[in-house]
Amino acid sequence: MNVEFIHRPGNAAARLTLAENESVVAEGGAMISMSDNIEITTSTQQKAKGGFIKGLKRALVGESFFLNHFKALQPDAEVIVSTTLSGDMTTLELEGNRIIVQSGSFVACEESVDMDLGWQGFKSLFSKEGLFWLNLSGAGRVVINSFGAIYPIAVNGEYIVDTGHIVAFDETLNFQLSKAGKSWVSSILGGEGLVCRFNGTGTVWCQSHNITAFGRSLGPQLKPIKS
Amino acid sequence: MNVEIKGSPSFAYLDVDLAPGESLIAEADAMATMAADLDMHARFNGGFFSGLCKKLLGGESLFINEFTNRKSENRRITLAQSNPGDVAAMQLQGNKLCLQPGAFIACSPKVKLGLQWAGFVSGISREGFFRLSAGGEGMLWFGAYGGLIEKVIDGEYIVDTAHLVAYEPQLKLKLQMAGGIFSSFFGGEGLVTRIEGNGKVWIQTRSVPGLVGWLNPKLF
C-alpha cells in the first residue's frame, strides 16, 4: 500500500494506492472516492480476526460498528479516504510494536495490522479522550487523523500533553493525569486544569488544536435543540 | 526565545523553544504540550481589578499563564488557539496594537496588556465594547479564525463586522451601512466597519458568527 497525503494540514485526505489483490481496512464512511477496480466488503471485523463482539466494542468507543475492506482486483487501484472534521492526517508504521490510538482518530490500516480495544483506566474519563482506546499491533501501516496539525514528540523521561491533545502513543509510554503547574490552584486558575503527564521512552503524536475548546467557543452561540 | 509558526494557515500553532531563564506569557488554556520540567504559574491578567475587567469586558481570561524555563537547557512548549486558523507575530517597540476579544495567544514578558474602551461603534458592530491593547517591548502573537489578511490603510477602508482581528490604535472605527438601505439589508452585508487613518489592520477570512449563522438553521 502506498500512502500519499493531499491538502495537509487543513483538510487532509489520504490517497491509498493498492497493488493487485492488496487490501486495506477503513473506518466506515471514510472513503470519499475510489477507482472502479476495487471490491468492497463490509464486516464487523477484520478478516479472520475477532468478530461481532469486536464490532460491538468498536461501536462502543465511538468508532464505526462496521469496517470496510477495499480489495484491489487490478494493479494501481486507488482509494481516497478522509474524515468529517477538518484537520491533519499521518501514517504510523508498525513493525511488531504496539501503538495506542485515541478512538476516533483511526482512519485506515493494512490488513496485516491487528486492532483491538484497550483500556487505559478511569483516568481516560478525565483526559477528554474516549474511555476506550484502540490497540494496534502487528506489522503494517496505519492512517490516523486529528483536529488540527499532528506533531510527534519523542519522549525520553517526562513530557506534558494537555487533555484533548493526544492522538496516539507508543505502548512503551505511560501517562498519568496530573496538575499542570506547581500547585493545583495555579493549574485550575490558569485554565489548564488537568494535563496528561507522559513518562517512559517513545513517541506521542499530538494534535495542535483542541476540539473541546473550539466547541466551547461555538457552543454558547448555537440555538438550543428543541425536544 | 526561538518561535516557529507551523501548520499555517488552517491550523497554525506555535512551537516555542525557551532558553534557560526565559519566560513566556500565554493565554489560559493555550498550552497544548510542554516539557514536564517547565514552570507553569497562573497569575492575574494585569492586577486583580484589571484582570476582572479584561474577563468581563474584553472577552479575555481572568488569568494568564507564565511559563518559565529554570533548567540549563532549552525547553519546548507548544501553544495553539481554540479556533482553527492562522497566527501572526508582531514585534512591539513601544508602539501599540489593539486586539479584538479572543485574538491574544502569547507574548514575551515585557509586553504590557491593557484594556481600553473601544467605543459604542465597536460594541454594536460585534467587535466588543472594550479592546485589549498590547504595548511595551517584545513579541506578540495573536490568532484568528480562518486566514489572516494584513492590510496597510491609508485613508479609508471597510471591513465586515466580526472580521477585524487587530489594528493599530491610531486608526478610528466607524459603523456604517454597507451600501444603501436596500443593499445593506438584502445584500447580506448589513453593517460594516469603516476604518479611517493611517496604519495596519489584520482581517480574518472567516468569522465565528458567520459559522454559527450557517449552523443554527440546520439544528432542530
Short mmCIF file of C-alpha atoms in Angstrom, two decimals:
data_model
loop_
_atom_site.label_atom_id
_atom_site.label_comp_id
_atom_site.label_asym_id
_atom_site.label_seq_id
_atom_site.Cartn_x
_atom_site.Cartn_y
_atom_site.Cartn_z
CA MET A 1 0.00 0.00 0.00
CA ASN A 2 1.30 3.41 -0.90
CA VAL A 3 0.01 6.42 1.04
CA GLU A 4 0.09 9.97 -0.24
CA PHE A 5 -1.38 12.89 1.66
CA ILE A 6 -3.00 15.81 -0.07
CA HIS A 7 -4.11 19.17 1.32
CA ARG A 8 -2.24 18.97 4.60
CA PRO A 9 -2.72 20.13 7.27
CA GLY A 10 -6.03 21.93 6.88
CA ASN A 11 -8.21 19.46 5.07
CA ALA A 12 -6.01 16.44 4.65
CA ALA A 13 -7.05 13.38 2.68
CA ALA A 14 -5.06 10.20 2.08
CA ARG A 15 -4.69 8.67 -1.36
CA LEU A 16 -4.08 4.96 -0.88
CA THR A 17 -2.68 3.11 -3.89
CA LEU A 18 -3.07 -0.64 -3.82
CA ALA A 19 -1.30 -3.38 -5.75
CA GLU A 20 -3.32 -6.24 -7.19
CA ASN A 21 -5.03 -8.33 -4.52
CA GLU A 22 -3.87 -5.96 -1.81
CA SER A 23 -6.48 -4.96 0.76
CA VAL A 24 -6.95 -2.05 3.09
CA VAL A 25 -9.34 -1.77 6.02
CA ALA A 26 -11.01 1.60 6.57
CA GLU A 27 -13.37 3.07 9.10
CA GLY A 28 -16.99 3.04 7.85
CA GLY A 29 -17.72 6.27 6.00
CA ALA A 30 -14.09 7.22 5.46
CA MET A 31 -13.99 6.57 1.71
CA ILE A 32 -14.65 9.64 -0.40
CA SER A 33 -13.71 8.25 -3.81
CA MET A 34 -12.13 5.21 -5.42
CA SER A 35 -11.32 3.61 -8.74
CA ASP A 36 -13.77 1.04 -10.12
CA ASN A 37 -11.41 -1.93 -9.91
CA ILE A 38 -11.96 -2.30 -6.19
CA GLU A 39 -14.22 -4.70 -4.39
CA ILE A 40 -15.74 -3.59 -1.11
CA THR A 41 -16.85 -5.93 1.61
CA THR A 42 -18.30 -4.65 4.82
CA SER A 43 -17.93 -6.59 8.02
CA THR A 44 -17.87 -6.09 11.73
CA GLN A 45 -14.38 -7.45 11.97
CA GLN A 46 -11.03 -7.67 10.38
CA LYS A 47 -10.85 -10.82 8.27
CA ALA A 48 -10.29 -13.92 10.38
CA LYS A 49 -9.78 -11.83 13.47
CA GLY A 50 -12.38 -11.46 16.15
CA GLY A 51 -15.94 -10.89 15.05
CA PHE A 52 -19.22 -9.43 16.06
CA ILE A 53 -18.06 -8.68 19.59
CA LYS A 54 -15.15 -6.65 18.30
CA GLY A 55 -17.58 -4.69 16.18
CA LEU A 56 -19.75 -4.01 19.21
CA LYS A 57 -16.73 -2.93 21.17
CA ARG A 58 -15.72 -0.60 18.39
CA ALA A 59 -19.19 0.91 18.26
CA LEU A 60 -18.92 1.49 21.98
CA VAL A 61 -15.80 3.62 21.60
CA GLY A 62 -17.31 5.91 19.03
CA GLU A 63 -15.74 4.24 16.05
CA SER A 64 -17.97 2.87 13.39
CA PHE A 65 -19.53 -0.55 14.04
CA PHE A 66 -18.58 -1.62 10.55
CA LEU A 67 -15.26 -1.73 8.81
CA ASN A 68 -14.93 -1.60 5.06
CA HIS A 69 -12.43 -3.81 3.28
CA PHE A 70 -11.20 -2.46 -0.03
CA LYS A 71 -9.59 -5.12 -2.20
CA ALA A 72 -7.84 -4.24 -5.44
CA LEU A 73 -8.86 -6.51 -8.30
CA GLN A 74 -6.31 -4.97 -10.67
CA PRO A 75 -2.99 -3.22 -10.18
CA ASP A 76 -2.93 0.52 -9.46
CA ALA A 77 -6.25 0.76 -7.69
CA GLU A 78 -6.78 3.83 -5.57
CA VAL A 79 -8.97 4.75 -2.63
CA ILE A 80 -9.13 8.25 -1.18
CA VAL A 81 -10.09 8.39 2.46
CA SER A 82 -10.73 11.34 4.77
CA THR A 83 -12.75 12.28 7.82
CA THR A 84 -15.60 14.55 8.89
CA LEU A 85 -13.65 17.20 10.76
CA SER A 86 -11.02 19.29 9.08
CA GLY A 87 -7.50 18.53 10.16
CA ASP A 88 -4.30 16.68 9.52
CA MET A 89 -3.51 13.04 8.82
CA THR A 90 -0.37 10.98 9.23
CA THR A 91 0.85 7.41 8.98
CA LEU A 92 2.16 5.19 11.74
CA GLU A 93 4.46 2.27 10.93
CA LEU A 94 4.05 -0.90 12.90
CA GLU A 95 6.83 -3.47 12.97
CA GLY A 96 5.76 -5.78 15.71
CA ASN A 97 5.46 -2.90 18.19
CA ARG A 98 2.16 -1.73 19.65
CA ILE A 99 0.66 1.72 19.30
CA ILE A 100 -2.34 3.02 21.20
CA VAL A 101 -4.61 5.28 19.19
CA GLN A 102 -7.31 7.54 20.58
CA SER A 103 -10.66 6.17 19.46
CA GLY A 104 -11.98 8.39 16.72
CA SER A 105 -8.54 9.07 15.24
CA PHE A 106 -8.32 5.79 13.35
CA VAL A 107 -8.93 6.07 9.60
CA ALA A 108 -7.46 3.06 7.81
CA CYS A 109 -4.82 0.34 8.04
CA GLU A 110 -3.30 -2.51 6.12
CA GLU A 111 -4.92 -5.86 6.66
CA SER A 112 -1.84 -7.21 8.42
CA VAL A 113 -2.45 -4.82 11.33
CA ASP A 114 -4.31 -6.23 14.29
CA MET A 115 -6.82 -3.98 16.02
CA ASP A 116 -8.30 -4.40 19.47
CA LEU A 117 -9.83 -2.30 22.15
CA GLY A 118 -7.72 -1.19 25.02
CA TRP A 119 -8.47 0.16 28.40
CA GLN A 120 -6.32 2.84 29.95
CA GLY A 121 -8.18 3.00 33.21
CA PHE A 122 -10.68 5.50 34.52
CA LYS A 123 -8.21 8.34 34.08
CA SER A 124 -9.39 8.37 30.45
CA LEU A 125 -12.70 9.77 31.67
CA PHE A 126 -10.93 12.92 32.81
CA SER A 127 -8.46 13.16 29.96
CA LYS A 128 -11.15 14.37 27.49
CA GLU A 129 -10.24 11.39 25.35
CA GLY A 130 -12.52 8.41 24.92
CA LEU A 131 -12.75 5.89 27.73
CA PHE A 132 -11.50 3.18 25.41
CA TRP A 133 -8.54 3.21 23.10
CA LEU A 134 -7.59 1.24 20.03
CA ASN A 135 -4.61 -1.04 20.48
CA LEU A 136 -2.87 -1.58 17.18
CA SER A 137 -0.25 -4.29 16.77
CA GLY A 138 1.26 -6.48 14.09
CA ALA A 139 3.08 -5.12 11.08
CA GLY A 140 1.88 -2.61 8.53
CA ARG A 141 0.87 0.94 8.00
CA VAL A 142 -1.91 2.82 9.77
CA VAL A 143 -3.50 6.12 8.74
CA ILE A 144 -4.76 8.36 11.55
CA ASN A 145 -6.38 11.78 11.62
CA SER A 146 -6.59 14.68 14.01
CA PHE A 147 -8.31 18.00 14.62
CA GLY A 148 -5.50 20.40 13.80
CA ALA A 149 -1.97 19.57 12.78
CA ILE A 150 -0.29 16.40 14.06
CA TYR A 151 3.17 16.63 15.50
CA PRO A 152 5.22 13.81 17.03
CA ILE A 153 7.10 14.28 20.28
CA ALA A 154 9.95 11.98 21.21
CA VAL A 155 9.56 11.46 24.93
CA ASN A 156 12.53 10.44 26.96
CA GLY A 157 11.68 10.92 30.59
CA GLU A 158 8.65 13.12 31.11
CA TYR A 159 6.50 15.31 28.87
CA ILE A 160 3.20 17.11 29.39
CA VAL A 161 0.31 16.91 26.95
CA ASP A 162 -2.83 18.91 27.65
CA THR A 163 -6.05 16.92 27.86
CA GLY A 164 -7.74 16.56 24.49
CA HIS A 165 -4.49 16.75 22.52
CA ILE A 166 -3.45 13.07 22.46
CA VAL A 167 -3.79 11.31 19.10
CA ALA A 168 -1.65 8.21 19.60
CA PHE A 169 1.30 6.95 21.62
CA ASP A 170 3.76 4.07 21.76
CA GLU A 171 2.81 1.35 24.20
CA THR A 172 6.19 1.86 25.86
CA LEU A 173 4.82 5.14 27.23
CA ASN A 174 2.51 5.57 30.13
CA PHE A 175 0.55 8.59 31.19
CA GLN A 176 -0.87 9.88 34.43
CA LEU A 177 -3.23 12.73 34.99
CA SER A 178 -1.67 15.48 36.98
CA LYS A 179 -1.73 19.18 37.61
CA ALA A 180 -0.17 21.45 35.00
CA GLY A 181 1.66 23.85 37.30
CA LYS A 182 3.36 23.53 40.61
CA SER A 183 0.15 23.86 42.55
CA TRP A 184 -3.45 22.84 41.94
CA VAL A 185 -4.61 26.42 42.43
CA SER A 186 -2.34 27.68 39.70
CA SER A 187 -3.33 24.84 37.35
CA ILE A 188 -7.03 25.41 37.73
CA LEU A 189 -6.91 29.19 37.66
CA GLY A 190 -4.62 29.12 34.64
CA GLY A 191 -7.26 27.32 32.67
CA GLU A 192 -5.10 24.27 32.06
CA GLY A 193 -6.58 22.16 34.83
CA LEU A 194 -5.62 18.54 34.35
CA VAL A 195 -2.89 17.55 31.97
CA CYS A 196 -1.53 14.18 30.91
CA ARG A 197 1.99 13.55 32.13
CA PHE A 198 3.71 11.01 29.89
CA ASN A 199 6.69 9.05 31.06
CA GLY A 200 8.93 6.42 29.53
CA THR A 201 10.68 6.35 26.20
CA GLY A 202 8.78 6.51 22.93
CA THR A 203 6.74 8.78 20.70
CA VAL A 204 3.47 10.53 21.41
CA TRP A 205 1.60 12.07 18.49
CA CYS A 206 -0.31 15.20 19.45
CA GLN A 207 -2.86 17.38 17.73
CA SER A 208 -2.26 21.11 17.78
CA HIS A 209 -5.90 22.06 18.35
CA ASN A 210 -8.49 21.03 20.85
CA ILE A 211 -11.96 20.10 19.68
CA THR A 212 -13.44 20.85 23.11
CA ALA A 213 -12.01 24.37 23.09
CA PHE A 214 -13.41 25.05 19.63
CA GLY A 215 -16.74 23.59 20.74
CA ARG A 216 -16.74 25.92 23.73
CA SER A 217 -16.29 28.96 21.51
CA LEU A 218 -19.13 27.83 19.23
CA GLY A 219 -21.49 26.17 21.68
CA PRO A 220 -22.92 29.18 23.54
CA GLN A 221 -23.91 30.77 20.24
CA LEU A 222 -25.78 27.79 18.88
CA LYS A 223 -29.51 27.72 19.44
CA PRO A 224 -30.84 25.16 21.91
CA ILE A 225 -32.17 21.93 20.46
CA LYS A 226 -35.95 21.67 20.82
CA SER A 227 -37.05 18.47 22.46
CA MET B 1 13.48 32.51 22.57
CA ASN B 2 13.02 30.76 19.26
CA VAL B 3 9.48 30.64 17.95
CA GLU B 4 8.20 28.94 14.84
CA ILE B 5 4.68 29.21 13.48
CA LYS B 6 3.71 25.86 11.99
CA GLY B 7 0.58 24.38 10.43
CA SER B 8 -0.39 27.66 8.70
CA PRO B 9 -2.81 28.77 7.54
CA SER B 10 -5.55 26.36 8.57
CA PHE B 11 -4.26 25.09 11.90
CA ALA B 12 -1.41 27.35 12.89
CA TYR B 13 0.33 26.64 16.18
CA LEU B 14 3.44 27.95 17.92
CA ASP B 15 6.50 25.88 18.71
CA VAL B 16 8.42 27.87 21.30
CA ASP B 17 11.91 26.98 22.49
CA LEU B 18 12.66 28.75 25.74
CA ALA B 19 16.32 29.25 26.57
CA PRO B 20 17.36 28.90 30.23
CA GLY B 21 15.87 31.69 32.33
CA GLU B 22 13.41 32.84 29.66
CA SER B 23 9.68 33.21 30.20
CA LEU B 24 6.61 33.40 28.03
CA ILE B 25 3.13 34.70 28.81
CA ALA B 26 0.27 32.77 27.26
CA GLU B 27 -3.49 32.91 27.21
CA ALA B 28 -5.16 30.46 29.62
CA ASP B 29 -5.59 27.02 28.05
CA ALA B 30 -3.37 27.87 25.06
CA MET B 31 -0.81 25.24 26.05
CA ALA B 32 -1.11 22.03 24.04
CA THR B 33 2.07 20.24 25.05
CA MET B 34 5.18 21.17 27.02
CA ALA B 35 8.32 19.77 28.58
CA ALA B 36 7.48 18.39 32.01
CA ASP B 37 10.10 20.45 33.83
CA LEU B 38 8.89 23.86 32.64
CA ASP B 39 7.45 26.01 35.38
CA MET B 40 3.82 27.00 34.92
CA HIS B 41 2.41 29.76 37.01
CA ALA B 42 -1.04 31.31 36.72
CA ARG B 43 -1.41 34.96 37.56
CA PHE B 44 -3.95 37.71 37.15
CA ASN B 45 -4.09 39.26 33.74
CA GLY B 46 -2.76 42.60 35.00
CA GLY B 47 -3.85 43.20 38.61
CA PHE B 48 -6.97 41.64 40.07
CA PHE B 49 -9.20 44.52 39.03
CA SER B 50 -7.73 44.90 35.60
CA GLY B 51 -7.86 41.12 35.11
CA LEU B 52 -11.51 41.07 36.10
CA CYS B 53 -12.26 43.88 33.67
CA LYS B 54 -10.48 42.03 30.89
CA LYS B 55 -12.56 38.95 31.58
CA LEU B 56 -15.91 40.65 31.90
CA LEU B 57 -15.46 43.32 29.29
CA GLY B 58 -12.67 42.29 26.98
CA GLY B 59 -13.59 38.66 26.45
CA GLU B 60 -10.18 37.58 27.72
CA SER B 61 -9.44 35.28 30.61
CA LEU B 62 -9.10 36.45 34.18
CA PHE B 63 -5.82 34.58 34.47
CA ILE B 64 -2.89 34.16 32.17
CA ASN B 65 -0.09 31.65 32.42
CA GLU B 66 3.57 32.39 32.73
CA PHE B 67 5.89 29.62 31.59
CA THR B 68 9.49 29.80 32.78
CA ASN B 69 12.45 27.64 31.93
CA ARG B 70 14.51 27.14 35.10
CA LYS B 71 16.67 24.39 33.60
CA SER B 72 20.08 24.74 31.99
CA GLU B 73 18.96 23.63 28.52
CA ASN B 74 16.31 24.74 26.04
CA ARG B 75 12.81 23.55 26.72
CA ARG B 76 9.91 23.40 24.28
CA ILE B 77 6.29 24.43 24.70
CA THR B 78 3.62 24.25 22.01
CA LEU B 79 0.71 26.68 22.01
CA ALA B 80 -2.47 26.86 19.95
CA GLN B 81 -5.61 28.96 19.95
CA SER B 82 -9.08 27.47 20.24
CA ASN B 83 -10.25 28.38 16.74
CA PRO B 84 -8.72 26.76 13.70
CA GLY B 85 -6.88 29.48 11.80
CA ASP B 86 -3.73 31.41 11.18
CA VAL B 87 -1.39 33.07 13.67
CA ALA B 88 0.52 36.32 13.20
CA ALA B 89 3.57 37.58 15.06
CA MET B 90 4.39 41.21 15.70
CA GLN B 91 7.41 42.92 17.17
CA LEU B 92 6.45 45.71 19.54
CA GLN B 93 8.94 48.52 20.12
CA GLY B 94 6.99 50.97 22.17
CA ASN B 95 4.17 51.01 19.63
CA LYS B 96 0.76 49.60 20.47
CA LEU B 97 -1.61 47.17 18.88
CA CYS B 98 -5.31 46.76 19.61
CA LEU B 99 -6.61 43.21 19.66
CA GLN B 100 -10.17 42.01 19.37
CA PRO B 101 -11.56 39.75 22.13
CA GLY B 102 -10.08 36.27 21.95
CA ALA B 103 -7.29 37.09 19.50
CA PHE B 104 -4.45 37.15 22.03
CA ILE B 105 -2.35 33.96 22.24
CA ALA B 106 1.03 34.76 23.75
CA CYS B 107 3.67 37.44 24.29
CA SER B 108 7.13 37.88 25.72
CA PRO B 109 7.20 39.04 29.37
CA LYS B 110 7.95 42.71 28.73
CA VAL B 111 4.79 43.23 26.68
CA LYS B 112 2.10 45.06 28.65
CA LEU B 113 -1.52 44.11 28.18
CA GLY B 114 -4.16 46.68 28.96
CA LEU B 115 -7.84 47.22 28.41
CA GLN B 116 -9.29 50.19 26.60
CA TRP B 117 -12.76 51.44 25.93
CA ALA B 118 -13.27 50.75 22.24
CA GLY B 119 -16.43 52.80 21.85
CA PHE B 120 -20.07 52.11 21.14
CA VAL B 121 -19.37 51.64 17.47
CA SER B 122 -17.08 48.71 18.16
CA GLY B 123 -19.64 47.16 20.53
CA ILE B 124 -22.54 47.46 18.14
CA SER B 125 -20.51 46.07 15.27
CA ARG B 126 -20.00 42.89 17.33
CA GLU B 127 -16.31 43.64 17.90
CA GLY B 128 -16.71 44.18 21.65
CA PHE B 129 -17.12 47.39 23.67
CA PHE B 130 -13.63 47.03 25.05
CA ARG B 131 -10.44 46.10 23.34
CA LEU B 132 -7.19 44.64 24.50
CA SER B 133 -4.21 46.80 23.81
CA ALA B 134 -0.70 45.41 23.80
CA GLY B 135 2.22 47.76 24.32
CA GLY B 136 5.76 47.78 25.65
CA GLU B 137 8.57 45.92 24.02
CA GLY B 138 8.74 42.35 22.81
CA MET B 139 7.00 39.84 20.64
CA LEU B 140 3.26 39.39 20.45
CA TRP B 141 1.36 36.52 18.85
CA PHE B 142 -2.30 36.64 18.01
CA GLY B 143 -4.63 34.43 16.02
CA ALA B 144 -7.78 34.37 14.01
CA TYR B 145 -10.49 32.05 12.77
CA GLY B 146 -9.51 31.38 9.17
CA GLY B 147 -6.67 33.02 7.31
CA LEU B 148 -5.23 36.43 8.16
CA ILE B 149 -5.05 39.34 5.74
CA GLU B 150 -2.60 42.08 6.65
CA LYS B 151 -3.60 45.39 5.15
CA VAL B 152 -1.97 48.80 5.24
CA ILE B 153 -4.61 51.51 5.27
CA ASP B 154 -4.06 54.98 4.05
CA GLY B 155 -7.31 56.88 4.18
CA GLU B 156 -10.41 54.73 4.45
CA TYR B 157 -11.14 51.06 4.33
CA ILE B 158 -14.22 48.95 5.01
CA VAL B 159 -14.29 45.67 6.93
CA ASP B 160 -17.34 43.49 7.50
CA THR B 161 -18.38 43.19 11.16
CA ALA B 162 -16.75 40.37 13.14
CA HIS B 163 -13.85 40.10 10.69
CA LEU B 164 -11.50 42.56 12.33
CA VAL B 165 -8.75 40.90 14.41
CA ALA B 166 -6.21 43.59 15.22
CA TYR B 167 -5.48 47.19 14.32
CA GLU B 168 -3.08 49.94 15.21
CA PRO B 169 -4.51 52.35 17.80
CA GLN B 170 -4.29 55.49 15.68
CA LEU B 171 -6.98 54.10 13.39
CA LYS B 172 -10.58 55.17 14.01
CA LEU B 173 -13.51 52.81 13.69
CA LYS B 174 -16.92 53.90 12.48
CA LEU B 175 -20.03 51.92 11.86
CA GLN B 176 -21.99 52.31 8.70
CA MET B 177 -24.30 50.51 6.35
CA ALA B 178 -22.62 48.53 3.61
CA GLY B 179 -24.49 50.32 0.85
CA GLY B 180 -27.85 51.99 0.61
CA ILE B 181 -30.67 50.81 2.86
CA PHE B 182 -31.81 48.21 0.36
CA SER B 183 -28.45 46.63 -0.42
CA SER B 184 -27.38 46.76 3.24
CA PHE B 185 -30.30 44.72 4.46
CA PHE B 186 -30.89 42.44 1.50
CA GLY B 187 -27.36 42.06 0.22
CA GLY B 188 -26.31 40.08 3.27
CA GLU B 189 -23.67 42.55 4.39
CA GLY B 190 -25.72 44.63 6.82
CA LEU B 191 -23.47 46.82 8.88
CA VAL B 192 -19.80 47.21 8.17
CA THR B 193 -16.94 48.88 9.98
CA ARG B 194 -15.30 51.86 8.33
CA ILE B 195 -11.69 52.32 9.31
CA GLU B 196 -10.08 55.72 8.93
CA GLY B 197 -6.50 56.86 9.29
CA ASN B 198 -3.05 55.54 8.51
CA GLY B 199 -1.95 52.19 9.86
CA LYS B 200 -2.18 48.46 9.64
CA VAL B 201 -5.12 46.14 10.22
CA TRP B 202 -5.40 42.37 10.34
CA ILE B 203 -8.59 40.82 8.97
CA GLN B 204 -9.73 37.21 9.39
CA THR B 205 -11.13 35.38 6.37
CA ARG B 206 -13.80 33.55 8.42
CA SER B 207 -15.92 34.57 11.38
CA VAL B 208 -17.43 32.55 14.21
CA PRO B 209 -20.78 34.43 13.98
CA GLY B 210 -20.79 33.50 10.30
CA LEU B 211 -20.33 29.81 11.05
CA VAL B 212 -22.94 29.99 13.82
CA GLY B 213 -25.39 31.68 11.47
CA TRP B 214 -24.93 28.89 8.98
CA LEU B 215 -25.21 26.10 11.57
CA ASN B 216 -28.19 27.35 13.55
CA PRO B 217 -30.91 26.91 10.89
CA LYS B 218 -29.70 23.32 10.43
CA LEU B 219 -30.22 22.44 14.11
CA PHE B 220 -33.65 21.29 15.11
#
